[in-house]
XYZ file of C-alpha atoms in Angstrom:
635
model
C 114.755 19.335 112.420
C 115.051 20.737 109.148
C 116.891 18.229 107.180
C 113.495 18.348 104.344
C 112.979 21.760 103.895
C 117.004 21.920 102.878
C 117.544 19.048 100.877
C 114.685 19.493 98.806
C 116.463 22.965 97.418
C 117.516 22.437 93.810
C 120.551 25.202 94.510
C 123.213 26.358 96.645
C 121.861 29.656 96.843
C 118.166 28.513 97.174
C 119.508 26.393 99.909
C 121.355 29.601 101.548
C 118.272 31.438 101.440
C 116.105 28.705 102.956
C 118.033 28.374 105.642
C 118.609 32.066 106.578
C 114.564 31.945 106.536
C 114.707 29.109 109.216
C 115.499 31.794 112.099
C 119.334 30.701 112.889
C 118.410 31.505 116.513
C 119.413 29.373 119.701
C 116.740 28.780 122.580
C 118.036 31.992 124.319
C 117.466 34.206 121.529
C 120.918 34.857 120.175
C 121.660 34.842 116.048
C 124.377 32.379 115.073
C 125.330 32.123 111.582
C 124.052 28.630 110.469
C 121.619 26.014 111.226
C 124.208 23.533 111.684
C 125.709 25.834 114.949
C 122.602 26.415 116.188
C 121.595 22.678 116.608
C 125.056 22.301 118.320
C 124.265 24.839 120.643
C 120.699 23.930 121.329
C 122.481 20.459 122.274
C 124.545 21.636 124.570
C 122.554 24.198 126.317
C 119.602 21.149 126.817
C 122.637 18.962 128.440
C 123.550 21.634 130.926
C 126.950 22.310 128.847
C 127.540 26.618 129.329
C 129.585 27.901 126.316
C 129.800 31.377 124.448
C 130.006 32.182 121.039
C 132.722 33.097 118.762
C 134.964 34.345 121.703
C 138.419 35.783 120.777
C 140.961 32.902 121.143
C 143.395 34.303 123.765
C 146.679 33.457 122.526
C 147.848 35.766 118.851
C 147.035 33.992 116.256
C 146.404 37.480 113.440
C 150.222 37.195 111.832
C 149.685 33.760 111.721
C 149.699 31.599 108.128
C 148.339 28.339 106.715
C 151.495 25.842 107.323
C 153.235 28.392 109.331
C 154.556 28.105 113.187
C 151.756 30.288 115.129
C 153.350 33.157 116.006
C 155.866 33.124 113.267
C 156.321 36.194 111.359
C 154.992 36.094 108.040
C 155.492 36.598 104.562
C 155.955 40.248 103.837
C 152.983 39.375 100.951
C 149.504 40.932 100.294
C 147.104 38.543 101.895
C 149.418 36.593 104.344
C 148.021 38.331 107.169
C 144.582 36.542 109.181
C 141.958 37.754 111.444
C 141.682 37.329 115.159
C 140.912 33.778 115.537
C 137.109 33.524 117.112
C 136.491 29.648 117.100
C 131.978 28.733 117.314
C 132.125 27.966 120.919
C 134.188 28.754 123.653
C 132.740 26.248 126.973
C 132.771 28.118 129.880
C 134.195 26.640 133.015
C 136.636 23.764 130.856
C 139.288 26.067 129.083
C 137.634 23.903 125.688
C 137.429 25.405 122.641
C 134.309 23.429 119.820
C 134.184 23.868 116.214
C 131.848 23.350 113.962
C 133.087 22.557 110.508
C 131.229 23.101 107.805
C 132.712 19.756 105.903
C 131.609 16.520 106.676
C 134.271 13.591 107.582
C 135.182 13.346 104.494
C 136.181 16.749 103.605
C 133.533 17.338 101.473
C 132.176 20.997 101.548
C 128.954 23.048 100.367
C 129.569 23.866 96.412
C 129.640 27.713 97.973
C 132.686 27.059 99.775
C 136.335 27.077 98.226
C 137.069 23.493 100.017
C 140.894 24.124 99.379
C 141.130 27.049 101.156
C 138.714 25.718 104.190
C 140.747 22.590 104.425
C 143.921 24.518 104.699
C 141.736 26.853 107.322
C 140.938 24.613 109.585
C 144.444 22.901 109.500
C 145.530 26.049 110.539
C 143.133 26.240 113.533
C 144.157 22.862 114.593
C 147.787 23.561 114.396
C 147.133 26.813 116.664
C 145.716 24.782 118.900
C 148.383 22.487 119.210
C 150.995 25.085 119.279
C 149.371 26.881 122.558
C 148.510 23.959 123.950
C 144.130 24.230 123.841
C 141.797 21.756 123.730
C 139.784 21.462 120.157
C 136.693 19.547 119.793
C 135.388 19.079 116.580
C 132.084 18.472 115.043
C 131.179 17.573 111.575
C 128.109 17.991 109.103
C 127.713 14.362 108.400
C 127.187 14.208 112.462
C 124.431 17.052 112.632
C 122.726 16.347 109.411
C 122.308 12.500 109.925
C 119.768 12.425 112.655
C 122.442 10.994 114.826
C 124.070 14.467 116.731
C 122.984 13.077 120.193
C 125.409 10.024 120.101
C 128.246 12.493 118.187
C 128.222 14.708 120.750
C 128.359 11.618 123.765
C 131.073 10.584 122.085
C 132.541 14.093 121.641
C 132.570 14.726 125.419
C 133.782 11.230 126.508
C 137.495 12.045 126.729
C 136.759 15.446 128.491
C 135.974 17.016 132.280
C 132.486 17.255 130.721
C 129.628 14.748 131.616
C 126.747 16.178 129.395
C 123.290 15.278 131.612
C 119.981 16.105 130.296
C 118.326 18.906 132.474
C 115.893 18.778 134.977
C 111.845 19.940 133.433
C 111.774 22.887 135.520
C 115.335 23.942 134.036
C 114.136 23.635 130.559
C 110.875 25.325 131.560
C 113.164 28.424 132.315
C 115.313 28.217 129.273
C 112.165 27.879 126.955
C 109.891 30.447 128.729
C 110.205 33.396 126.733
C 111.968 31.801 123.830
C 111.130 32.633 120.106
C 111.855 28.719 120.137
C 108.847 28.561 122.154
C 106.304 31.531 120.632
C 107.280 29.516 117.400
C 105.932 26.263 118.708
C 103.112 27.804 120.227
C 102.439 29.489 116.228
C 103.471 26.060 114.586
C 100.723 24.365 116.506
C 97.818 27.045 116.393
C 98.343 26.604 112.218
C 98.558 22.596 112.647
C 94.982 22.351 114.289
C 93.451 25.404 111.921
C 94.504 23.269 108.774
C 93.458 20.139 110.677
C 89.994 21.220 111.327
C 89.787 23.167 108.537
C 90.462 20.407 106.135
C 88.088 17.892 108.052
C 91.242 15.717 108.929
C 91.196 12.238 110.756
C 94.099 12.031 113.019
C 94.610 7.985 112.145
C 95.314 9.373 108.780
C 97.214 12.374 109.553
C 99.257 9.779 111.732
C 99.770 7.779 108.631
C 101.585 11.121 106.613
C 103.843 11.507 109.816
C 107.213 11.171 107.862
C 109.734 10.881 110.378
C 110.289 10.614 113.883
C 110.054 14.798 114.233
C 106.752 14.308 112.517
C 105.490 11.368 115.576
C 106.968 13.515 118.153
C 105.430 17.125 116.841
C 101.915 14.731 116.730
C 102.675 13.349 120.194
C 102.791 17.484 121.563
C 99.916 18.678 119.113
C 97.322 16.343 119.960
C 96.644 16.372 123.790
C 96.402 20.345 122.968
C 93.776 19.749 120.211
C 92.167 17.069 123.128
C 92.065 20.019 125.486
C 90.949 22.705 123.619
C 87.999 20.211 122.476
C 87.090 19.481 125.826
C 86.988 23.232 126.960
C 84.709 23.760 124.251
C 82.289 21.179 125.376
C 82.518 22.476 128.709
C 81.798 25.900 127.868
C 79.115 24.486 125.640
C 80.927 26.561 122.296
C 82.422 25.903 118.732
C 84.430 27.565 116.957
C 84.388 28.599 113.555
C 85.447 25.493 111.800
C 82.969 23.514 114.085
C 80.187 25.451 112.335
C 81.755 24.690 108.952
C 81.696 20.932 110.305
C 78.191 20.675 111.862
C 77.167 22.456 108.380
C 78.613 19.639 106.212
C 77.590 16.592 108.262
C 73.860 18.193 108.805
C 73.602 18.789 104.949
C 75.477 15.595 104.227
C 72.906 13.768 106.669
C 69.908 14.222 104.324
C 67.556 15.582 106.831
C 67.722 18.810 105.642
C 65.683 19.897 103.034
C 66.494 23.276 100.921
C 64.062 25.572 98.600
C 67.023 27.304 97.323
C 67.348 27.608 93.588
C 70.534 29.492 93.200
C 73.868 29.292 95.414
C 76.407 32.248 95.108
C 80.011 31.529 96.551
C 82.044 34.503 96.759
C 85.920 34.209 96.863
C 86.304 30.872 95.713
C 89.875 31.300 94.856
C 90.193 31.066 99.120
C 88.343 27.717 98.849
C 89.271 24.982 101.967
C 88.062 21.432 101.252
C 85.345 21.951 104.193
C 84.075 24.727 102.677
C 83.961 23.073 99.033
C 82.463 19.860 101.187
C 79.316 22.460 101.948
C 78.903 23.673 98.355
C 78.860 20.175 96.862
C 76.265 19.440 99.900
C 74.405 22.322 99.361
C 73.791 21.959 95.356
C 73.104 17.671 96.447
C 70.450 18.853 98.719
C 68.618 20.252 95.973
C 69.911 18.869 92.594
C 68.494 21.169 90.223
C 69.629 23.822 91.914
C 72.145 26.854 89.961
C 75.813 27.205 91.473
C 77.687 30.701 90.493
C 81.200 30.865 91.477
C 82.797 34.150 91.695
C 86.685 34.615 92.228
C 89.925 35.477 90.966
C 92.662 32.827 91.021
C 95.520 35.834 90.505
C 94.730 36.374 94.103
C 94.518 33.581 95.965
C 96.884 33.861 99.175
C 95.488 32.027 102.056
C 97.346 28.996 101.794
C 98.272 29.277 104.938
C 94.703 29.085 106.122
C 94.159 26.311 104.118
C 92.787 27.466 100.941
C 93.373 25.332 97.786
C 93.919 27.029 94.622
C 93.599 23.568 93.019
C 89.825 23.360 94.163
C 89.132 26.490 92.086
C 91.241 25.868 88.458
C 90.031 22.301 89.351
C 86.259 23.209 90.128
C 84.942 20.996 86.980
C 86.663 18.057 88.441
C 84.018 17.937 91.210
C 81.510 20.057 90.482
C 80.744 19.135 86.809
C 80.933 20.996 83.548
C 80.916 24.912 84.262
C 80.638 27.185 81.912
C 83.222 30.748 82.651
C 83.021 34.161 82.104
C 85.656 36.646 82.630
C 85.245 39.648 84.128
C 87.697 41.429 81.588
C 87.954 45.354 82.109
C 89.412 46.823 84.560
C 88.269 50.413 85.930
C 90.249 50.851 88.498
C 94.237 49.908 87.092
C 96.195 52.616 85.054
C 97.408 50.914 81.548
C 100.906 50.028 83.181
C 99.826 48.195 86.276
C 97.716 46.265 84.401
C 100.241 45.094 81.689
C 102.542 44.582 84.289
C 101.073 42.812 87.146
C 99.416 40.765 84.432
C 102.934 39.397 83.182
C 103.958 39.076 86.490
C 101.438 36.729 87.813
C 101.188 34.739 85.059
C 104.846 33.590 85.237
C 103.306 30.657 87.112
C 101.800 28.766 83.751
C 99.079 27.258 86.709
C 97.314 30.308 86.761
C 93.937 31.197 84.591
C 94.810 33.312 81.308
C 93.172 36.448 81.253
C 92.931 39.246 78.750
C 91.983 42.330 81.186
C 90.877 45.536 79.158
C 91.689 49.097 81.172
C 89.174 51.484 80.650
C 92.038 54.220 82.224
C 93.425 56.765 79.771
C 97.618 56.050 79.531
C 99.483 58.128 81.969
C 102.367 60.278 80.899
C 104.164 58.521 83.777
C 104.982 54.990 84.057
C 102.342 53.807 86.308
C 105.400 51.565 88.247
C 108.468 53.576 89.895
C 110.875 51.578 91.223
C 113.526 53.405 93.710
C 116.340 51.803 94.229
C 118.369 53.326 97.448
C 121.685 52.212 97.952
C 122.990 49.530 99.390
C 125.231 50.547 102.466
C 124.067 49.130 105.198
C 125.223 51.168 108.139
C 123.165 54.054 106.907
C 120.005 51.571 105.543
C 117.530 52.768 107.675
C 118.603 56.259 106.297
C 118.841 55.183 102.869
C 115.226 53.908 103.373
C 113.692 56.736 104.780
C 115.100 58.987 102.292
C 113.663 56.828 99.275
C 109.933 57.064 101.313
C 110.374 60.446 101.490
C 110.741 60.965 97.851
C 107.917 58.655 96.385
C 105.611 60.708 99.009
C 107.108 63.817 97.830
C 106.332 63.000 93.914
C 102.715 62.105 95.237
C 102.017 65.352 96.966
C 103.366 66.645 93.604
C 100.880 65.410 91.098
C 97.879 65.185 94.099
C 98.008 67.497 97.577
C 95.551 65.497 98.563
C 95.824 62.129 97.908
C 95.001 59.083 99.890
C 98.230 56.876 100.176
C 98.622 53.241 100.856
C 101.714 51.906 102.269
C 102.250 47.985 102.315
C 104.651 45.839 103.699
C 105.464 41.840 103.240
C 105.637 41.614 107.202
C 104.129 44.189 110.365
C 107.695 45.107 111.076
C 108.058 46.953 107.801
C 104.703 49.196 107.903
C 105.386 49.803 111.494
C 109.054 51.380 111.125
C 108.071 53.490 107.962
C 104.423 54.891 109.542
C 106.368 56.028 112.732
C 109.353 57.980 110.778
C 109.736 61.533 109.938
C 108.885 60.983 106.044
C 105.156 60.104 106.822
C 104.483 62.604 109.268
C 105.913 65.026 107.202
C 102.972 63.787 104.430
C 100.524 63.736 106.507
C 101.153 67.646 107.579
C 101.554 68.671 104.163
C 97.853 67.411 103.276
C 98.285 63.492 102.501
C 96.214 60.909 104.114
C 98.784 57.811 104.568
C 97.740 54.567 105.756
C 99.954 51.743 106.078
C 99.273 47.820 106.793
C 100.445 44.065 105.517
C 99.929 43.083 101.649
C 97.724 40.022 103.080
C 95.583 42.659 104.886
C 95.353 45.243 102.375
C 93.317 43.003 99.965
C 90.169 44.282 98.419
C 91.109 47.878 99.212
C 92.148 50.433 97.007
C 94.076 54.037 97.615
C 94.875 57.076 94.768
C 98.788 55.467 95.101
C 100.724 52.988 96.476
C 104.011 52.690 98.153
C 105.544 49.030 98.609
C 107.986 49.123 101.323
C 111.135 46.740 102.309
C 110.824 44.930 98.531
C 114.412 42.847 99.418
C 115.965 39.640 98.588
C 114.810 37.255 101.459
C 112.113 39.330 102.332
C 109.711 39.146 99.565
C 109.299 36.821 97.919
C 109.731 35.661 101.904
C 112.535 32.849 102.704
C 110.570 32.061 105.299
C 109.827 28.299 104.825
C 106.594 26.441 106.291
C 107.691 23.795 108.780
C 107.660 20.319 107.128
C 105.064 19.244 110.220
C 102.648 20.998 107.932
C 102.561 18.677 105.412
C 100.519 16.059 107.138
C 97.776 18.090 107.014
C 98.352 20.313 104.063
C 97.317 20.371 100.833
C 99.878 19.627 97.898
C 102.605 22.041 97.344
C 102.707 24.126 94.228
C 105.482 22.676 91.587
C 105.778 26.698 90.624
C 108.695 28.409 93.200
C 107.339 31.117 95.310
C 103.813 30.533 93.420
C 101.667 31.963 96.452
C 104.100 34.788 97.039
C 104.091 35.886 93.821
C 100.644 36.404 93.936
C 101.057 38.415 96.830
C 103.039 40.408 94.479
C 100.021 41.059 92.117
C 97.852 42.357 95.163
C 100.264 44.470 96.465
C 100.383 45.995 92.752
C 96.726 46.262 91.982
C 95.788 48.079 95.132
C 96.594 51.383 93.087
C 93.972 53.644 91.411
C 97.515 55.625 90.267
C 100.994 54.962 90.579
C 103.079 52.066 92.600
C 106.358 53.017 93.768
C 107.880 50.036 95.326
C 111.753 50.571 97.054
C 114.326 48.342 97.091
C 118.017 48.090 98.106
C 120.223 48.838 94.913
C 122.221 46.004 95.959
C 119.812 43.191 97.157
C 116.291 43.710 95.616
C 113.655 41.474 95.290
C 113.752 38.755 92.633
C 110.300 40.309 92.061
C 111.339 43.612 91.726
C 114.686 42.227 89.355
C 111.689 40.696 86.988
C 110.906 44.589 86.458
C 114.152 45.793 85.568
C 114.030 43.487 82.612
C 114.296 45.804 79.673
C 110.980 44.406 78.161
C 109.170 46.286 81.239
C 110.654 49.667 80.275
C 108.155 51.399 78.748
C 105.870 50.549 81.973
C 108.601 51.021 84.599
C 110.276 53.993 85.717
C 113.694 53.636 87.839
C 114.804 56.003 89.971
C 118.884 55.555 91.404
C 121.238 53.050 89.911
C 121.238 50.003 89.015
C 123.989 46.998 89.476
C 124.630 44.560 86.397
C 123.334 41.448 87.470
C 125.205 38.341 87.147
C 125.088 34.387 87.884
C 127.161 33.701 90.749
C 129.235 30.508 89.462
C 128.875 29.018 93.001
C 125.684 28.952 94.146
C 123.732 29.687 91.109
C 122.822 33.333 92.365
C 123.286 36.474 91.376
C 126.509 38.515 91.754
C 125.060 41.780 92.153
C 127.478 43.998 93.365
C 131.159 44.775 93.717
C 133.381 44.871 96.646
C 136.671 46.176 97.939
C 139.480 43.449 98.625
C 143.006 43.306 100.266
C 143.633 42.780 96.682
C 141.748 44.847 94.653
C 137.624 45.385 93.402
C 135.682 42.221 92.772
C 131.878 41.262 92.005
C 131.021 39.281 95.150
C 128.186 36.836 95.603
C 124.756 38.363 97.633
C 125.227 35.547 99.982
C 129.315 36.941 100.413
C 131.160 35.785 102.986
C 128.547 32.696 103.081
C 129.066 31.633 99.715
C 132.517 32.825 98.524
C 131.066 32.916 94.624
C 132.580 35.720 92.901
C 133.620 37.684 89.318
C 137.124 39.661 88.880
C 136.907 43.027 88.147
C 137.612 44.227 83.931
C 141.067 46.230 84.527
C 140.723 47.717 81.612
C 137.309 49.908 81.745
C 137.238 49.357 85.753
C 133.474 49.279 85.486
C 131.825 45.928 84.312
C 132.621 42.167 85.667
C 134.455 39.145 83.615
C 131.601 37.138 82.627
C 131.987 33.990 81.176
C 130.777 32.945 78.426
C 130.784 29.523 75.628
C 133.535 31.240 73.876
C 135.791 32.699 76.474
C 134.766 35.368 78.740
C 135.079 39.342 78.845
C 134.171 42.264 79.894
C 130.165 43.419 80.702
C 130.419 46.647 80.097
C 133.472 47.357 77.376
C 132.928 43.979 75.959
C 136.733 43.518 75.978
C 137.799 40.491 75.875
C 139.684 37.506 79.018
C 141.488 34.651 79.226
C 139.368 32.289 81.183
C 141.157 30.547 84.258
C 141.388 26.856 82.986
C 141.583 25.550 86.474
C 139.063 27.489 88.434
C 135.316 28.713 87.888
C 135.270 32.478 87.832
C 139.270 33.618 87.499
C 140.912 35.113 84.415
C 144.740 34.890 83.393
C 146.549 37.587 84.174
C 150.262 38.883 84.105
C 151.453 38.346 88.064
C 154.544 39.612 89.994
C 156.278 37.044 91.861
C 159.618 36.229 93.337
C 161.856 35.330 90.412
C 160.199 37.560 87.941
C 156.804 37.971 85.866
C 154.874 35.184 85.290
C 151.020 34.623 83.912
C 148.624 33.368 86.542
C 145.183 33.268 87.879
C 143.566 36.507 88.961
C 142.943 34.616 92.254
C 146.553 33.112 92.565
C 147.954 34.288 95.865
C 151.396 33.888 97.499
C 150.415 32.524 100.193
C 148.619 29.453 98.582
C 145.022 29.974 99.254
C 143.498 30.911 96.048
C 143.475 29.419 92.638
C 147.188 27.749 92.067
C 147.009 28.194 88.233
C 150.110 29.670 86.341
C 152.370 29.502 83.469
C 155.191 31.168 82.069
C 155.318 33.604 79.909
């Protein structure tokens, strides 16, 4: 279903991301851990097949080894030892165990995955298998990726007990009802008609964008809802708002209507829709010498989603003739910091207008941007959280006992769980007025400080990709990544008369909120806790942002860790920085000492190694057991 949105990623770790965005949750609600097992599951739960997830194989399997007996004792070796085995799908009622392997037939794997080591993996899980005596389906990428999972699975089930059998309509009427599956259809076509109307779509051409066969079917559901909603409007003798926006453009458009106006004022324009851009052209035809003034701010435009068209505004000439613009360049409102800042920020994105804003705000002798960093454990996050809220409103009540605060959040969820905690009460008794609502909502407003809650990776900029049904009646995507969102960015910034503290996981900020740590920002951003060296994971292209603890020692693991198994050895020598490498070798990030890059594998080092007849020099990620990087050499 969302075979476009992923293979148009230009990275593993892009991909990662868009894919944790997509949900990863089954028609009954429950979280699996990719997209590829939740399409398996969907499968069988639509073809009346029961099954649980990663249940605990019953048999031991934890001393266990790759090319070992199951239930042979093993090596007396760091790392020899496994996990509990808890295969994808156990299927209730058939003693049938399903996996889904994240290769394709092949034995080709994601870049993020160490396809040695999952090849010998799931040799191992066959052989345990085998040993005990359990049945093993298994289920490839190639097969769920290629359009083609219905026939895979036939096949998959024709040697079994099982007789997959589509279920009745009232039984998948009770497993939808309820469903986020379900709410999210509902969602996905309330913001197909509002772009369709809004745009002034035909559906015999939005039938001609339809892509795929998804695309036909979605169309084949959407459009006896639009017929029905129609028709109750003509019954109840109504329109709605885009009808008026319609019945504007076709009575202006008609040439029956004859204006006396000599000036038209648009305000907003950066939230331009083509409708609404059809009226203004009709408007200024109806009387030609009429004057046109166009007021907006391109920095701000975020209504894509409502179908708003940034290109109709840094476009307007295009369709509107020559224009002559003026920028409104002081700002009265920003402190010196914000406005430098935000400025930089937004402008990333070489589509957007270049400004030169003026403050006529006196420097502060604070940086006008605190970011808070709390750390990154995440059994005690919501702690962590609340105790970094607690300090930015603290430091407010400090310069201003009465100040008016604004906190924002990328999503409801966020503003909701930090207005109900301790930290804001706590304000608000002590003589601050908080208020707290979305970044989309809070635009135009202003408050004496602002507090940007829940700025994480995956969160904002949001992962949270647009479904690919969209596109057939939506205008044409930006070329610049997370250009919309990063707009959002700016608003959520400029909302300040004062300061904007904005808090953020040590270990997983945004990529927003990374673009501030940049040491060119320093004399406008203050940082409050500590911050991780950041580093490009070697698998996916990410960053390597913090270190973990190992069976065999510390390590720099990949954000996306387990998921992408990207990582950077620990320096032994200072203990503190990661082996980076680099076009003449590779050492150290923090004592700049110098490594012996791995010649074999992508992120190891050469180091002395103990092993059975003696010391020998080796891979930092050569194990006895086999599964890491087989690299060595004598001394």
């Amino acid at each position: 279903a969302h075979t476009v949105v992923l293979d148009e990623c230009k990275t593993p770790d892009e991909r990662i991301k868009r894919e944790k965005g997509l949900g990863l949750v089954t028609f009954g609600g429950l979280r699996l851990r990719s997209m590829s097992e939740v399409k398996v599951a969907n499968w069988m739960s639509l073809h009346g097949i029961s099954w649980r997830y990663e249940e605990r194989y019953p048999h031991p399997t934890h001393d266990a080894q790759p090319g070992a007996q199951p239930g042979a004792q093993p090596d007396a070796q760091p790392g020899a030892v496994r996990r509990d085995y808890l295969p994808d799908f156990f299927l209730d009622g058939h003693g049938i165990w399903l996996e889904v392997w994240a290769v394709n037939r092949k034995g080709e794997t994601m870049p993020t995955i160490d396809a040695k080591k999952y090849l010998e993996s799931m040799e191992w899980k066959r052989e345990v298998h085998r040993a005990n005596g359990t049945v093993l389906l298994e289920v490839f990428q190639d097969e769920i990726w290629s359009g083609n999972l219905g026939p895979a699975m036939e096949r998959l089930f024709k040697n079994t007990p099982i007789r997959p059998a589509r279920i009745s309509r009232a039984d998948r009427r009770r497993l939808l009802t309820g469903s986020t599956v379900t709410n999210k259809l509902v969602t996905l076509i309330q913001s197909f008609l509002s772009l369709f109307k809004g745009g002034a779509w035909e559906m015999h051409v939005v039938e001609k964008r339809a892509m795929n066969e998804r695309d036909r079917a979605f169309l084949s559901l959407a459009e006896p809802v639009r017929k029905r909603y129609e028709d109750e409007l003509k019954q109840q003798q109504k329109i709605d708002y885009n009808d008026m926006l319609l019945q504007s453009v076709a009575a202006l458009e008609s040439g029956r209507f004859k204006g006396t106006w000599r000036h038209i004022l648009v305000d907003e324009f950066q939230d331009t829709s083509l409708v609404r851009m059809r009226i203004v052209e009709a408007l200024r035809a109806a009387v030609p010498e009429s004057r046109l003034f166009l007021v907006g701010d391109d920095w701000q435009s975020i209504y894509r989603f409502a179908g708003s068209d940034l290109s109709l505004f840094t476009g307007a000439p295009a369709r509107l003739g020559a224009v002559a613009r003026t920028d409104l360049d002081r700002t009265f409102r920003l402190l010196p910091d914000v406005q430098a800042v935000s400025a930089a920020l937004v402008t990333q994105n070489p589509q957007q207008l270049k400004k030169t804003i003026q403050c006529s705000r006196p420097d502060s002798p604070e940086a006008g941007i605190c970011v808070h960093l709390h750390p990154p454990d995440a059994r005690d996050q919501s702690v962590h959280k609340a105790a970094a809220l607690r300090t930015a409103l603290e430091d407010i009540r400090r310069q201003k006992a009465d100040a008016e605060v604004l906190l924002l959040g990328r999503y409801n969820a966020d503003v909701d769980e930090a207005m109900a905690g301790p930290a804001v009460a706590e304000a608000i008794k002590h003589g601050l007025t908080v208020g707290g609502m979305t970044v989309h909502r809070s635009k135009g407003l202003e408050a004496d400080h602002v507090i940007l809650i829940g700025a994480a990776s995956g969160a904002f900029p949001s992962e949270i990709a647009d479904d690919p049904v969209l596109r057939m009646v939506s205008v044409a995507p930006e070329a610049f990544s997370n250009a919309e969102e990063r707009r959002l960015f700016y608003v959520a910034l400029t909302r300040t008369r004062g300061r904007v503290y904005l808090l953020a996981p040590q270990g997983a900020p945004s990529s927003f909120v990374e673009e501030l740590l940049d040491p060119a920002f320093s004399d406008h951003v203050e940082i409050l806790g500590a911050t991780s060296d950041r580093h490009r994971c070697p698998r996916c292209q990410g960053r390597t942002i913090h270190r973990k603890s190992g069976p065999h020692g510390d390590f720099w693991a990949c954000l996306h860790w387990p998921r992408c198994e990207g990582r950077l050895e620990n320096c032994l020598d200072c203990a503190d920085g990661a082996i980076v490498r680099a076009a003449d070798g590779a050492r150290c990030s923090s004592c700049k000492r110098s490594a012996e890059p791995c010649p074999r594998c992508s992120s190891g080092v050469v180091r002395q190694k103990q092993g059975k007849f003696g010391p020998f020099y080796g891979c930092s990620q050569w194990k006895m057991d086999g599964s890491g990087c087989g690299y060595s050499r004598k001394r």
